[in-house]
Amino acid sequence: STRQVWWLHGARDGTEHPFAKESRDLIAALPNAKSTVYYSRPTDTDRQGVDYLEASRLSAEPVRRLDLPTDADAYLCGPAAFMDSLTAALVDCGLDASRVHTEIFGAGPAITPGIKGASTAPAPHQPAGPPGTGPEVSFARSGLTIPWNDAQESLLELAEACDVPVQWSCRTGVCHTCELALMSGTVNYSPDPVEPPAEGNILICCSKPEGGVVLDL
Ligand code: FES
């Protein structure tokens, strides 16, 4: 690809820099890629100019100095506080907020399935729009049965359209946050989960019903 790629990475030092050589080699193979690596506390064996560029945290201040293209798409991965401050910095640099995409790396807020919060979320209901013509999807705990609609990309999307309480994180079959019991029926996956769910469970973020299904939701 001849597209511009800016690779920004922050680590404490070279011992905490995963895939350092792999990412360096991949970036070197792209004609218009730039790499900027920050070590907050480089060790004596870390080589400035080779392993890292600057002894600093990857934070708003150095990013503002980079003169990033303002029409870029940004993909951030890291702890929530890091992504919040970097998102603000990128928007400050002129990027459109809708083009800054984030994925949490590290602990997220607590997930407390089965505990009813003080939420004012509406009760589960039929989805808006014309009914689907596919097999029946039953949300057992919510007492809701709906014909599958191919307009939905996944069972998770259908549950969300019905305000059925769900939990999720990656939405691509990686984290298993959306894993739950399939009480009957079978599903198809797209994409396939990185690791299969436990026996009798499914990942609803990347699956669709093959026939009628009953979900523990
Ligand atoms: S939300 Fe991560 S696997 Fe489904």
Tab-separated table of C-alpha atoms and ligand atoms in Angstrom:
chain	number	residue	atom	x	y	z
A	1	SER	CA	0.000	0.000	0.000
A	2	THR	CA	1.178	3.472	-0.781
A	3	ARG	CA	-1.170	5.060	1.730
A	4	GLN	CA	0.358	7.145	4.487
A	5	VAL	CA	0.578	5.210	7.723
A	6	TRP	CA	1.634	6.755	11.015
A	7	TRP	CA	2.529	4.200	13.665
A	8	LEU	CA	2.694	5.619	17.185
A	9	HIS	CA	3.593	3.324	20.054
A	10	GLY	CA	4.311	3.963	23.705
A	11	ALA	CA	5.990	1.598	26.167
A	12	ARG	CA	7.957	1.831	29.379
A	13	ASP	CA	11.146	0.429	27.817
A	14	GLY	CA	12.363	-2.184	25.359
A	15	THR	CA	11.501	-5.073	27.673
A	16	GLU	CA	7.842	-4.040	27.582
A	17	HIS	CA	7.632	-3.426	23.850
A	18	PRO	CA	5.802	-6.419	22.343
A	19	PHE	CA	6.336	-7.273	18.670
A	20	ALA	CA	8.934	-4.505	18.392
A	21	LYS	CA	10.900	-6.115	15.570
A	22	GLU	CA	7.812	-7.372	13.728
A	23	SER	CA	6.169	-3.964	13.706
A	24	ARG	CA	9.458	-2.277	12.712
A	25	ASP	CA	9.863	-4.695	9.773
A	26	LEU	CA	6.259	-4.249	8.626
A	27	ILE	CA	6.534	-0.475	8.730
A	28	ALA	CA	9.851	-0.601	6.864
A	29	ALA	CA	8.112	-2.529	4.071
A	30	LEU	CA	5.612	0.282	3.453
A	31	PRO	CA	6.813	3.164	1.261
A	32	ASN	CA	4.869	5.889	3.066
A	33	ALA	CA	4.898	4.757	6.675
A	34	LYS	CA	6.398	6.590	9.623
A	35	SER	CA	7.086	5.116	13.022
A	36	THR	CA	7.305	7.087	16.235
A	37	VAL	CA	7.994	5.052	19.353
A	38	TYR	CA	8.138	6.574	22.819
A	39	TYR	CA	9.718	4.918	25.851
A	40	SER	CA	8.796	6.576	29.130
A	41	ARG	CA	11.837	5.094	30.948
A	42	PRO	CA	14.324	3.674	28.429
A	43	THR	CA	16.983	1.357	29.874
A	44	ASP	CA	20.716	1.647	29.164
A	45	THR	CA	20.439	-0.963	26.429
A	46	ASP	CA	17.565	0.763	24.607
A	47	ARG	CA	18.915	2.580	21.558
A	48	GLN	CA	17.521	6.028	20.928
A	49	GLY	CA	16.873	6.498	17.215
A	50	VAL	CA	16.604	2.732	16.698
A	51	ASP	CA	14.377	1.219	19.391
A	52	TYR	CA	12.637	4.462	20.281
A	53	LEU	CA	12.567	8.055	19.150
A	54	GLU	CA	11.951	10.021	22.301
A	55	ALA	CA	12.105	9.401	26.047
A	56	SER	CA	8.556	10.418	26.775
A	57	ARG	CA	5.103	9.031	27.307
A	58	LEU	CA	2.856	8.680	24.271
A	59	SER	CA	0.619	11.497	25.409
A	60	ALA	CA	-1.144	14.557	24.080
A	61	GLU	CA	1.893	16.846	24.106
A	62	PRO	CA	4.269	14.898	21.788
A	63	VAL	CA	1.351	13.975	19.526
A	64	ARG	CA	0.487	17.640	19.047
A	65	ARG	CA	4.042	18.248	17.827
A	66	LEU	CA	3.830	15.572	15.101
A	67	ASP	CA	1.804	17.615	12.638
A	68	LEU	CA	-0.461	14.665	11.829
A	69	PRO	CA	-2.612	14.793	8.684
A	70	THR	CA	-6.047	16.063	9.713
A	71	ASP	CA	-7.921	13.843	7.247
A	72	ALA	CA	-6.550	10.678	8.870
A	73	ASP	CA	-8.438	7.799	10.443
A	74	ALA	CA	-6.977	7.103	13.888
A	75	TYR	CA	-7.088	3.731	15.626
A	76	LEU	CA	-6.238	3.798	19.328
A	77	CYS	CA	-5.696	0.855	21.612
A	78	GLY	CA	-4.822	1.237	25.285
A	79	PRO	CA	-6.254	1.907	28.736
A	80	ALA	CA	-9.390	4.065	28.857
A	81	ALA	CA	-7.732	7.171	30.364
A	82	PHE	CA	-4.979	7.055	27.727
A	83	MET	CA	-7.487	6.834	24.905
A	84	ASP	CA	-9.621	9.642	26.324
A	85	SER	CA	-6.687	12.052	26.505
A	86	LEU	CA	-5.291	11.019	23.125
A	87	THR	CA	-8.689	11.285	21.467
A	88	ALA	CA	-8.992	14.826	22.827
A	89	ALA	CA	-5.478	15.624	21.549
A	90	LEU	CA	-6.225	14.279	18.061
A	91	VAL	CA	-9.453	16.241	17.828
A	92	ASP	CA	-7.518	19.263	19.026
A	93	CYS	CA	-5.050	18.631	16.162
A	94	GLY	CA	-7.925	18.881	13.681
A	95	LEU	CA	-9.035	15.255	13.212
A	96	ASP	CA	-12.756	14.669	12.992
A	97	ALA	CA	-13.925	12.909	16.194
A	98	SER	CA	-15.922	10.415	14.114
A	99	ARG	CA	-12.654	9.203	12.560
A	100	VAL	CA	-11.007	8.370	15.887
A	101	HIS	CA	-11.660	4.706	16.682
A	102	THR	CA	-10.778	3.146	20.025
A	103	GLU	CA	-10.422	-0.287	21.582
A	104	ILE	CA	-9.873	-0.735	25.303
A	105	PHE	CA	-6.694	-2.588	26.254
A	106	GLY	CA	-6.738	-3.326	29.957
A	107	ALA	CA	-9.377	-3.295	32.625
A	108	GLY	CA	-12.729	-1.824	31.683
A	109	PRO	CA	-15.569	-0.901	33.969
A	110	ALA	CA	-16.962	-3.755	36.069
A	111	ILE	CA	-19.469	-6.011	34.390
A	112	THR	CA	-22.233	-7.122	36.740
A	113	PRO	CA	-24.568	-9.416	34.847
A	114	GLY	CA	-27.732	-10.262	36.755
A	115	ILE	CA	-27.509	-7.186	38.975
A	116	LYS	CA	-30.181	-4.660	38.259
A	117	GLY	CA	-28.853	-1.123	38.296
A	118	ALA	CA	-30.744	2.104	38.701
A	119	SER	CA	-31.002	2.290	34.949
A	120	THR	CA	-34.036	3.783	33.270
A	121	ALA	CA	-33.503	1.626	30.186
A	122	PRO	CA	-36.762	0.737	28.466
A	123	ALA	CA	-38.189	-2.753	28.890
A	124	PRO	CA	-37.364	-5.222	26.083
A	125	HIS	CA	-39.666	-4.718	23.124
A	126	GLN	CA	-40.170	-5.699	19.484
A	127	PRO	CA	-37.632	-3.984	17.198
A	128	ALA	CA	-38.665	-0.955	15.162
A	129	GLY	CA	-39.382	-1.383	11.458
A	130	PRO	CA	-41.066	-4.125	9.487
A	131	PRO	CA	-40.799	-7.619	11.026
A	132	GLY	CA	-38.214	-10.026	9.630
A	133	THR	CA	-39.059	-13.204	7.791
A	134	GLY	CA	-36.346	-15.456	9.244
A	135	PRO	CA	-36.430	-18.122	11.972
A	136	GLU	CA	-37.678	-17.270	15.453
A	137	VAL	CA	-35.226	-15.852	17.963
A	138	SER	CA	-36.378	-16.122	21.582
A	139	PHE	CA	-34.828	-14.095	24.399
A	140	ALA	CA	-35.902	-16.389	27.222
A	141	ARG	CA	-35.319	-14.120	30.226
A	142	SER	CA	-36.888	-11.154	28.463
A	143	GLY	CA	-39.955	-13.109	27.357
A	144	LEU	CA	-39.559	-11.924	23.798
A	145	THR	CA	-39.722	-13.891	20.530
A	146	ILE	CA	-38.934	-12.178	17.247
A	147	PRO	CA	-38.554	-13.371	13.654
A	148	TRP	CA	-34.930	-12.964	12.548
A	149	ASN	CA	-34.365	-10.039	10.217
A	150	ASP	CA	-31.445	-10.185	7.789
A	151	ALA	CA	-31.013	-6.434	8.197
A	152	GLN	CA	-29.240	-7.292	11.488
A	153	GLU	CA	-25.563	-8.212	11.313
A	154	SER	CA	-25.647	-10.398	14.432
A	155	LEU	CA	-27.788	-11.655	17.286
A	156	LEU	CA	-26.170	-8.935	19.396
A	157	GLU	CA	-27.519	-6.268	17.040
A	158	LEU	CA	-30.994	-7.791	17.228
A	159	ALA	CA	-30.862	-7.842	21.042
A	160	GLU	CA	-29.789	-4.195	21.051
A	161	ALA	CA	-32.611	-3.257	18.671
A	162	CYS	CA	-35.007	-4.777	21.234
A	163	ASP	CA	-33.317	-3.181	24.283
A	164	VAL	CA	-32.604	-6.648	25.643
A	165	PRO	CA	-29.766	-6.115	28.186
A	166	VAL	CA	-26.496	-7.399	26.716
A	167	GLN	CA	-22.803	-7.090	27.422
A	168	TRP	CA	-20.091	-6.854	24.817
A	169	SER	CA	-16.685	-5.362	24.172
A	170	CYS	CA	-14.874	-6.249	20.927
A	171	ARG	CA	-17.900	-7.221	18.798
A	172	THR	CA	-15.632	-9.355	16.605
A	173	GLY	CA	-15.410	-12.717	18.389
A	174	VAL	CA	-12.218	-12.071	20.333
A	175	CYS	CA	-12.992	-11.146	23.952
A	176	HIS	CA	-15.922	-13.489	24.837
A	177	THR	CA	-17.656	-10.718	26.797
A	178	CYS	CA	-20.866	-11.461	24.874
A	179	GLU	CA	-20.732	-15.231	25.526
A	180	LEU	CA	-23.972	-16.751	26.776
A	181	ALA	CA	-25.894	-20.020	26.843
A	182	LEU	CA	-27.692	-21.199	23.724
A	183	MET	CA	-30.715	-22.997	25.170
A	184	SER	CA	-31.746	-24.493	21.840
A	185	GLY	CA	-30.965	-24.239	18.151
A	186	THR	CA	-27.760	-23.591	16.255
A	187	VAL	CA	-25.992	-20.506	14.926
A	188	ASN	CA	-23.588	-19.624	12.126
A	189	TYR	CA	-20.530	-17.484	12.752
A	190	SER	CA	-19.140	-14.677	10.647
A	191	PRO	CA	-16.357	-13.999	11.416
A	192	ASP	CA	-15.422	-17.217	13.209
A	193	PRO	CA	-14.485	-16.666	16.864
A	194	VAL	CA	-10.749	-16.645	17.542
A	195	GLU	CA	-11.384	-19.264	20.272
A	196	PRO	CA	-14.634	-21.237	20.361
A	197	PRO	CA	-16.999	-20.516	23.275
A	198	ALA	CA	-17.571	-23.108	26.007
A	199	GLU	CA	-19.723	-26.135	25.194
A	200	GLY	CA	-23.374	-25.062	24.972
A	201	ASN	CA	-22.514	-21.355	24.723
A	202	ILE	CA	-22.326	-18.959	21.798
A	203	LEU	CA	-20.851	-15.547	21.052
A	204	ILE	CA	-23.741	-13.355	19.972
A	205	CYS	CA	-21.606	-10.534	18.524
A	206	CYS	CA	-20.591	-12.541	15.460
A	207	SER	CA	-23.382	-15.091	15.015
A	208	LYS	CA	-26.724	-15.407	13.265
A	209	PRO	CA	-29.389	-18.080	13.818
A	210	GLU	CA	-29.333	-21.101	11.529
A	211	GLY	CA	-32.917	-21.988	12.508
A	212	GLY	CA	-35.041	-21.129	15.522
A	213	VAL	CA	-32.906	-20.352	18.607
A	214	VAL	CA	-33.568	-19.722	22.283
A	215	LEU	CA	-31.008	-17.549	24.063
A	216	ASP	CA	-30.382	-17.158	27.779
A	217	LEU	CA	-31.033	-13.434	27.653
B	1	FES	S1	-18.097	-8.989	22.183
B	1	FES	FE1	-16.090	-9.800	22.172
B	1	FES	S2	-16.482	-11.837	21.551
B	1	FES	FE2	-18.401	-10.945	21.403
